[in-house]
Amino acid sequence: MANTKILVTGGAGFIGGNFVQYMVNKYPSVEVYNLDLLTYAGDLTKHREIENKGNYHFIKADITDRETIIPLFEKELFDYVVHFAAESHVDRSITDPEVFVRTNVLGTQVLLDASKKIGLKKFVHVSTDEVYGELDFDPTTFFTETTPLQPNSPYSASKASSDMIVRAYHKTFGLPINITRCSNNYGPFHFPEKLIPLTISRVLNEEKVPVYGDGGNIRDWLHVLDHCAAIDLVLHEGINGEVYNVGGHNERTNLEVVKTIIKTLGKSEELIEFVKDRLGHDKRYAIDPTKLEQLGWKPTYTFESGIAQTIDWYLDNKWWWEQIISGEYQKYFVKQYSL
Ligand code: NAD
Ligand code: TYD
């Protein structure tokens, strides 16, 4: 992949950030361009250890800004795009759906238009299992790649819409694409508005942990580095036009997750506070990853090893999540690509 240029959108966020570090370190001869608007979820302090490497570049830009994105693609002639940039938090999509449609749908379409102009080798669209809607509590049922899309939240509806527009650019214009649909991620640099980092940071600060409803909703958890490896594999080996589900069969109720964290940190379950349920709260997600396994992927973390590693990381990197909670991270300045 020498002299190859990869554009990673949303590379200042949680999964995109881990992916940028993974690629910069794994492929020193590949130029990695991190394009991110730096919304509240974008944080560049996580890249302190790679920001001076010669193959890392940061571009501050908005994926919905056609006047910037199209000339950028025409100038740099990227070989690959791995598209993470999105509004990603379900609760925010319930209070402010509009930005979800703008960023997740329109932003994706602008990137596809730009990609179509330059003969891109592949566009990998990072999507979510939430586009399939919800499963009931029957543990023998799973989402496969052919499960109909039935999104329930404004977030998942905007992601499903973006999946459809990616598919359309493949079918209509022949753009080489893959779509990945991963289960819930966790791991280092996870923004503490989501369940696992919120719980770890609150428990460490001896603050109450809000559990929605009765805590019985089920999510299928995957360590972020296993997700990064899956995307790397799909980027290189994925069959043009195909969708791949990503998940490691790690289903847990929310209450089990919260109790595991509290127990590992040696704190009291009295920190748990049951609160009003989320509107339209999906009951259960569970991925069948057979298709991706057949391509050669398997996860390296179990939920037990992954959550232990993650808790240790939050204990060792208090500097990171404390400045996220205080908002200090937004003052961090780095050298930027000049548009
Ligand atoms: P995140 O919220 O942590 O990061 C999103 C990043 O996108 C931020 O850095 C933000 O600044 C950037 N961004 C937002 N709007 C932008 C815009 N208009 N232009 C440029 N950049 C913009 O999200 P995440 O949890 O890392 O998720 C990344 C992707 O993976 C999303 O597409 C999400 O749907 C998908 N996904 C997430 C999960 C999960 O568990 N978090 C699971 C499966 C799939
Ligand atoms: P979240 O991390 O927001 O991811 P998603 O909604 O994309 O699955 O939430 C994971 C689960 O945890 C979900 O069922 C909602 C629940 N939850 C809580 O019970 N309390 C919280 O404070 C949060 C943020 C989530």
mmCIF file of N, CA and C and ligand atoms in Angstrom, residues 88-92 128-130 153 155 183-185 190-199 202 208-221 252-255 257-258 273-278 281-285, ligand 2:
data_model
loop_
_atom_site.group_PDB
_atom_site.id
_atom_site.type_symbol
_atom_site.label_atom_id
_atom_site.label_comp_id
_atom_site.label_asym_id
_atom_site.label_seq_id
_atom_site.Cartn_x
_atom_site.Cartn_y
_atom_site.Cartn_z
ATOM 1 N N SER A 88 -23.733 10.423 16.538
ATOM 2 C CA SER A 88 -23.791 9.002 16.899
ATOM 3 C C SER A 88 -24.582 8.669 18.162
ATOM 4 N N HIS A 89 -25.114 9.676 18.859
ATOM 5 C CA HIS A 89 -25.726 9.363 20.164
ATOM 6 C C HIS A 89 -27.260 9.362 20.068
ATOM 7 N N VAL A 90 -27.856 8.206 20.342
ATOM 8 C CA VAL A 90 -29.308 8.030 20.210
ATOM 9 C C VAL A 90 -30.079 9.069 21.036
ATOM 10 N N ASP A 91 -29.650 9.309 22.268
ATOM 11 C CA ASP A 91 -30.403 10.259 23.113
ATOM 12 C C ASP A 91 -30.430 11.657 22.494
ATOM 13 N N ARG A 92 -29.295 12.083 21.911
ATOM 14 C CA ARG A 92 -29.268 13.400 21.250
ATOM 15 C C ARG A 92 -30.178 13.415 20.034
ATOM 16 N N THR A 128 -24.107 0.657 11.390
ATOM 17 C CA THR A 128 -24.416 0.113 12.712
ATOM 18 C C THR A 128 -25.493 -0.967 12.623
ATOM 19 N N ASP A 129 -25.489 -1.885 13.587
ATOM 20 C CA ASP A 129 -26.558 -2.899 13.635
ATOM 21 C C ASP A 129 -27.915 -2.271 13.952
ATOM 22 N N GLU A 130 -27.900 -1.012 14.440
ATOM 23 C CA GLU A 130 -29.169 -0.387 14.841
ATOM 24 C C GLU A 130 -30.094 -0.136 13.646
ATOM 25 N N SER A 153 -34.955 4.702 15.853
ATOM 26 C CA SER A 153 -34.630 6.030 16.402
ATOM 27 C C SER A 153 -34.248 6.960 15.252
ATOM 28 N N TYR A 155 -31.563 8.510 15.054
ATOM 29 C CA TYR A 155 -30.169 8.146 14.746
ATOM 30 C C TYR A 155 -30.113 6.971 13.774
ATOM 31 N N SER A 183 -21.935 -3.980 15.966
ATOM 32 C CA SER A 183 -22.663 -3.871 17.235
ATOM 33 C C SER A 183 -22.028 -2.769 18.094
ATOM 34 N N ASN A 184 -22.528 -2.594 19.311
ATOM 35 C CA ASN A 184 -22.019 -1.542 20.209
ATOM 36 C C ASN A 184 -20.535 -1.741 20.501
ATOM 37 N N ASN A 185 -19.759 -0.672 20.324
ATOM 38 C CA ASN A 185 -18.327 -0.707 20.637
ATOM 39 C C ASN A 185 -18.060 -0.182 22.042
ATOM 40 N N HIS A 190 -13.534 6.406 24.537
ATOM 41 C CA HIS A 190 -14.986 6.408 24.303
ATOM 42 C C HIS A 190 -15.586 7.586 25.052
ATOM 43 N N PHE A 191 -16.305 8.417 24.361
ATOM 44 C CA PHE A 191 -16.833 9.670 24.932
ATOM 45 C C PHE A 191 -17.789 9.352 26.095
ATOM 46 N N PRO A 192 -17.579 9.960 27.253
ATOM 47 C CA PRO A 192 -18.344 9.550 28.448
ATOM 48 C C PRO A 192 -19.803 10.010 28.491
ATOM 49 N N GLU A 193 -20.456 10.031 27.329
ATOM 50 C CA GLU A 193 -21.919 10.168 27.300
ATOM 51 C C GLU A 193 -22.561 8.804 27.039
ATOM 52 N N LYS A 194 -21.764 7.828 26.583
ATOM 53 C CA LYS A 194 -22.276 6.490 26.254
ATOM 54 C C LYS A 194 -22.174 5.579 27.474
ATOM 55 N N LEU A 195 -22.965 4.505 27.487
ATOM 56 C CA LEU A 195 -23.160 3.745 28.736
ATOM 57 C C LEU A 195 -21.861 3.334 29.439
ATOM 58 N N ILE A 196 -20.937 2.677 28.728
ATOM 59 C CA ILE A 196 -19.770 2.118 29.428
ATOM 60 C C ILE A 196 -18.831 3.200 29.977
ATOM 61 N N PRO A 197 -18.386 4.171 29.163
ATOM 62 C CA PRO A 197 -17.501 5.196 29.749
ATOM 63 C C PRO A 197 -18.219 6.085 30.757
ATOM 64 N N LEU A 198 -19.531 6.305 30.552
ATOM 65 C CA LEU A 198 -20.292 7.093 31.537
ATOM 66 C C LEU A 198 -20.279 6.369 32.882
ATOM 67 N N THR A 199 -20.509 5.054 32.838
ATOM 68 C CA THR A 199 -20.542 4.281 34.083
ATOM 69 C C THR A 199 -19.168 4.285 34.761
ATOM 70 N N ARG A 202 -18.430 7.799 36.187
ATOM 71 C CA ARG A 202 -19.303 8.129 37.332
ATOM 72 C C ARG A 202 -18.941 7.296 38.557
ATOM 73 N N LYS A 208 -23.911 8.855 40.901
ATOM 74 C CA LYS A 208 -24.970 7.925 40.512
ATOM 75 C C LYS A 208 -24.862 7.559 39.032
ATOM 76 N N VAL A 209 -25.201 6.308 38.706
ATOM 77 C CA VAL A 209 -25.210 5.843 37.324
ATOM 78 C C VAL A 209 -26.666 5.651 36.874
ATOM 79 N N PRO A 210 -27.122 6.439 35.892
ATOM 80 C CA PRO A 210 -28.520 6.301 35.459
ATOM 81 C C PRO A 210 -28.719 5.069 34.572
ATOM 82 N N VAL A 211 -29.596 4.173 34.991
ATOM 83 C CA VAL A 211 -29.934 2.995 34.183
ATOM 84 C C VAL A 211 -31.369 3.178 33.688
ATOM 85 N N TYR A 212 -31.533 3.157 32.371
ATOM 86 C CA TYR A 212 -32.858 3.424 31.789
ATOM 87 C C TYR A 212 -33.798 2.231 32.015
ATOM 88 N N GLY A 213 -35.051 2.523 32.393
ATOM 89 C CA GLY A 213 -36.050 1.465 32.564
ATOM 90 C C GLY A 213 -35.619 0.502 33.654
ATOM 91 N N ASP A 214 -35.758 -0.819 33.350
ATOM 92 C CA ASP A 214 -35.364 -1.811 34.369
ATOM 93 C C ASP A 214 -33.958 -2.356 34.119
ATOM 94 N N GLY A 215 -33.243 -1.788 33.108
ATOM 95 C CA GLY A 215 -31.873 -2.242 32.839
ATOM 96 C C GLY A 215 -31.822 -3.565 32.092
ATOM 97 N N GLY A 216 -32.982 -4.033 31.608
ATOM 98 C CA GLY A 216 -33.039 -5.350 30.960
ATOM 99 C C GLY A 216 -32.741 -5.333 29.469
ATOM 100 N N ASN A 217 -32.584 -4.150 28.870
ATOM 101 C CA ASN A 217 -32.294 -4.083 27.431
ATOM 102 C C ASN A 217 -30.915 -4.693 27.169
ATOM 103 N N ILE A 218 -30.805 -5.355 26.016
ATOM 104 C CA ILE A 218 -29.567 -6.094 25.709
ATOM 105 C C ILE A 218 -28.824 -5.442 24.545
ATOM 106 N N ARG A 219 -27.503 -5.299 24.733
ATOM 107 C CA ARG A 219 -26.625 -4.847 23.656
ATOM 108 C C ARG A 219 -25.544 -5.911 23.460
ATOM 109 N N ASP A 220 -24.972 -5.941 22.243
ATOM 110 C CA ASP A 220 -23.962 -6.937 21.867
ATOM 111 C C ASP A 220 -22.643 -6.166 21.755
ATOM 112 N N TRP A 221 -21.736 -6.361 22.728
ATOM 113 C CA TRP A 221 -20.580 -5.472 22.868
ATOM 114 C C TRP A 221 -19.345 -5.989 22.150
ATOM 115 N N ARG A 252 -25.122 -8.708 26.600
ATOM 116 C CA ARG A 252 -25.274 -8.475 28.042
ATOM 117 C C ARG A 252 -26.433 -7.512 28.249
ATOM 118 N N THR A 253 -27.172 -7.675 29.354
ATOM 119 C CA THR A 253 -28.149 -6.635 29.692
ATOM 120 C C THR A 253 -27.368 -5.422 30.191
ATOM 121 N N ASN A 254 -28.007 -4.259 30.100
ATOM 122 C CA ASN A 254 -27.336 -3.044 30.585
ATOM 123 C C ASN A 254 -27.008 -3.170 32.067
ATOM 124 N N LEU A 255 -27.918 -3.784 32.813
ATOM 125 C CA LEU A 255 -27.677 -3.923 34.252
ATOM 126 C C LEU A 255 -26.462 -4.815 34.522
ATOM 127 N N VAL A 257 -23.868 -5.093 32.592
ATOM 128 C CA VAL A 257 -22.678 -4.301 32.248
ATOM 129 C C VAL A 257 -22.333 -3.357 33.408
ATOM 130 N N VAL A 258 -23.346 -2.657 33.902
ATOM 131 C CA VAL A 258 -23.111 -1.680 34.974
ATOM 132 C C VAL A 258 -22.613 -2.392 36.240
ATOM 133 N N GLU A 273 -28.934 4.052 39.748
ATOM 134 C CA GLU A 273 -30.200 4.781 39.883
ATOM 135 C C GLU A 273 -31.065 4.453 38.658
ATOM 136 N N PHE A 274 -32.194 3.782 38.888
ATOM 137 C CA PHE A 274 -33.095 3.482 37.773
ATOM 138 C C PHE A 274 -33.855 4.752 37.411
ATOM 139 N N VAL A 275 -33.797 5.130 36.129
ATOM 140 C CA VAL A 275 -34.432 6.380 35.684
ATOM 141 C C VAL A 275 -35.432 6.060 34.572
ATOM 142 N N LYS A 276 -36.181 7.097 34.203
ATOM 143 C CA LYS A 276 -37.200 6.978 33.148
ATOM 144 C C LYS A 276 -36.586 6.358 31.883
ATOM 145 N N ASP A 277 -37.338 5.487 31.234
ATOM 146 C CA ASP A 277 -36.809 4.797 30.061
ATOM 147 C C ASP A 277 -36.633 5.767 28.885
ATOM 148 N N ARG A 278 -35.694 5.412 27.991
ATOM 149 C CA ARG A 278 -35.499 6.154 26.732
ATOM 150 C C ARG A 278 -36.745 5.957 25.854
ATOM 151 N N HIS A 281 -37.043 2.833 23.143
ATOM 152 C CA HIS A 281 -35.818 2.103 23.516
ATOM 153 C C HIS A 281 -35.789 0.698 22.902
ATOM 154 N N ASP A 282 -34.851 0.459 21.970
ATOM 155 C CA ASP A 282 -34.738 -0.870 21.340
ATOM 156 C C ASP A 282 -34.421 -1.916 22.403
ATOM 157 N N LYS A 283 -35.144 -3.059 22.329
ATOM 158 C CA LYS A 283 -34.987 -4.090 23.368
ATOM 159 C C LYS A 283 -33.631 -4.783 23.277
ATOM 160 N N ARG A 284 -33.335 -5.310 22.102
ATOM 161 C CA ARG A 284 -32.141 -6.176 22.020
ATOM 162 C C ARG A 284 -31.490 -6.052 20.643
ATOM 163 N N TYR A 285 -30.143 -6.005 20.647
ATOM 164 C CA TYR A 285 -29.371 -6.134 19.406
ATOM 165 C C TYR A 285 -28.486 -7.369 19.545
HETATM 166 P P1 TYD B 2 -25.593 3.858 24.435
HETATM 167 O O1 TYD B 2 -24.218 3.686 24.980
HETATM 168 O O2 TYD B 2 -26.167 5.236 24.345
HETATM 169 O O3 TYD B 2 -25.612 3.129 23.011
HETATM 170 P P2 TYD B 2 -26.877 2.745 22.041
HETATM 171 O O4 TYD B 2 -28.069 3.524 22.486
HETATM 172 O O5 TYD B 2 -26.375 3.190 20.701
HETATM 173 O O6 TYD B 2 -27.042 1.266 22.160
HETATM 174 O O7 TYD B 2 -26.588 2.995 25.304
HETATM 175 C C1 TYD B 2 -26.367 1.595 25.504
HETATM 176 C C2 TYD B 2 -27.540 1.065 26.301
HETATM 177 O O8 TYD B 2 -27.470 1.621 27.619
HETATM 178 C C3 TYD B 2 -28.891 1.457 25.745
HETATM 179 O O9 TYD B 2 -29.797 0.369 25.931
HETATM 180 C C4 TYD B 2 -29.323 2.643 26.602
HETATM 181 C C5 TYD B 2 -28.654 2.352 27.928
HETATM 182 N N1 TYD B 2 -28.235 3.535 28.720
HETATM 183 C C6 TYD B 2 -28.572 3.628 30.067
HETATM 184 O O10 TYD B 2 -29.268 2.766 30.631
HETATM 185 N N2 TYD B 2 -28.130 4.717 30.762
HETATM 186 C C7 TYD B 2 -27.378 5.701 30.190
HETATM 187 O O11 TYD B 2 -27.020 6.709 30.883
HETATM 188 C C8 TYD B 2 -27.027 5.583 28.806
HETATM 189 C C9 TYD B 2 -26.215 6.637 28.114
HETATM 190 C C10 TYD B 2 -27.466 4.466 28.109
#
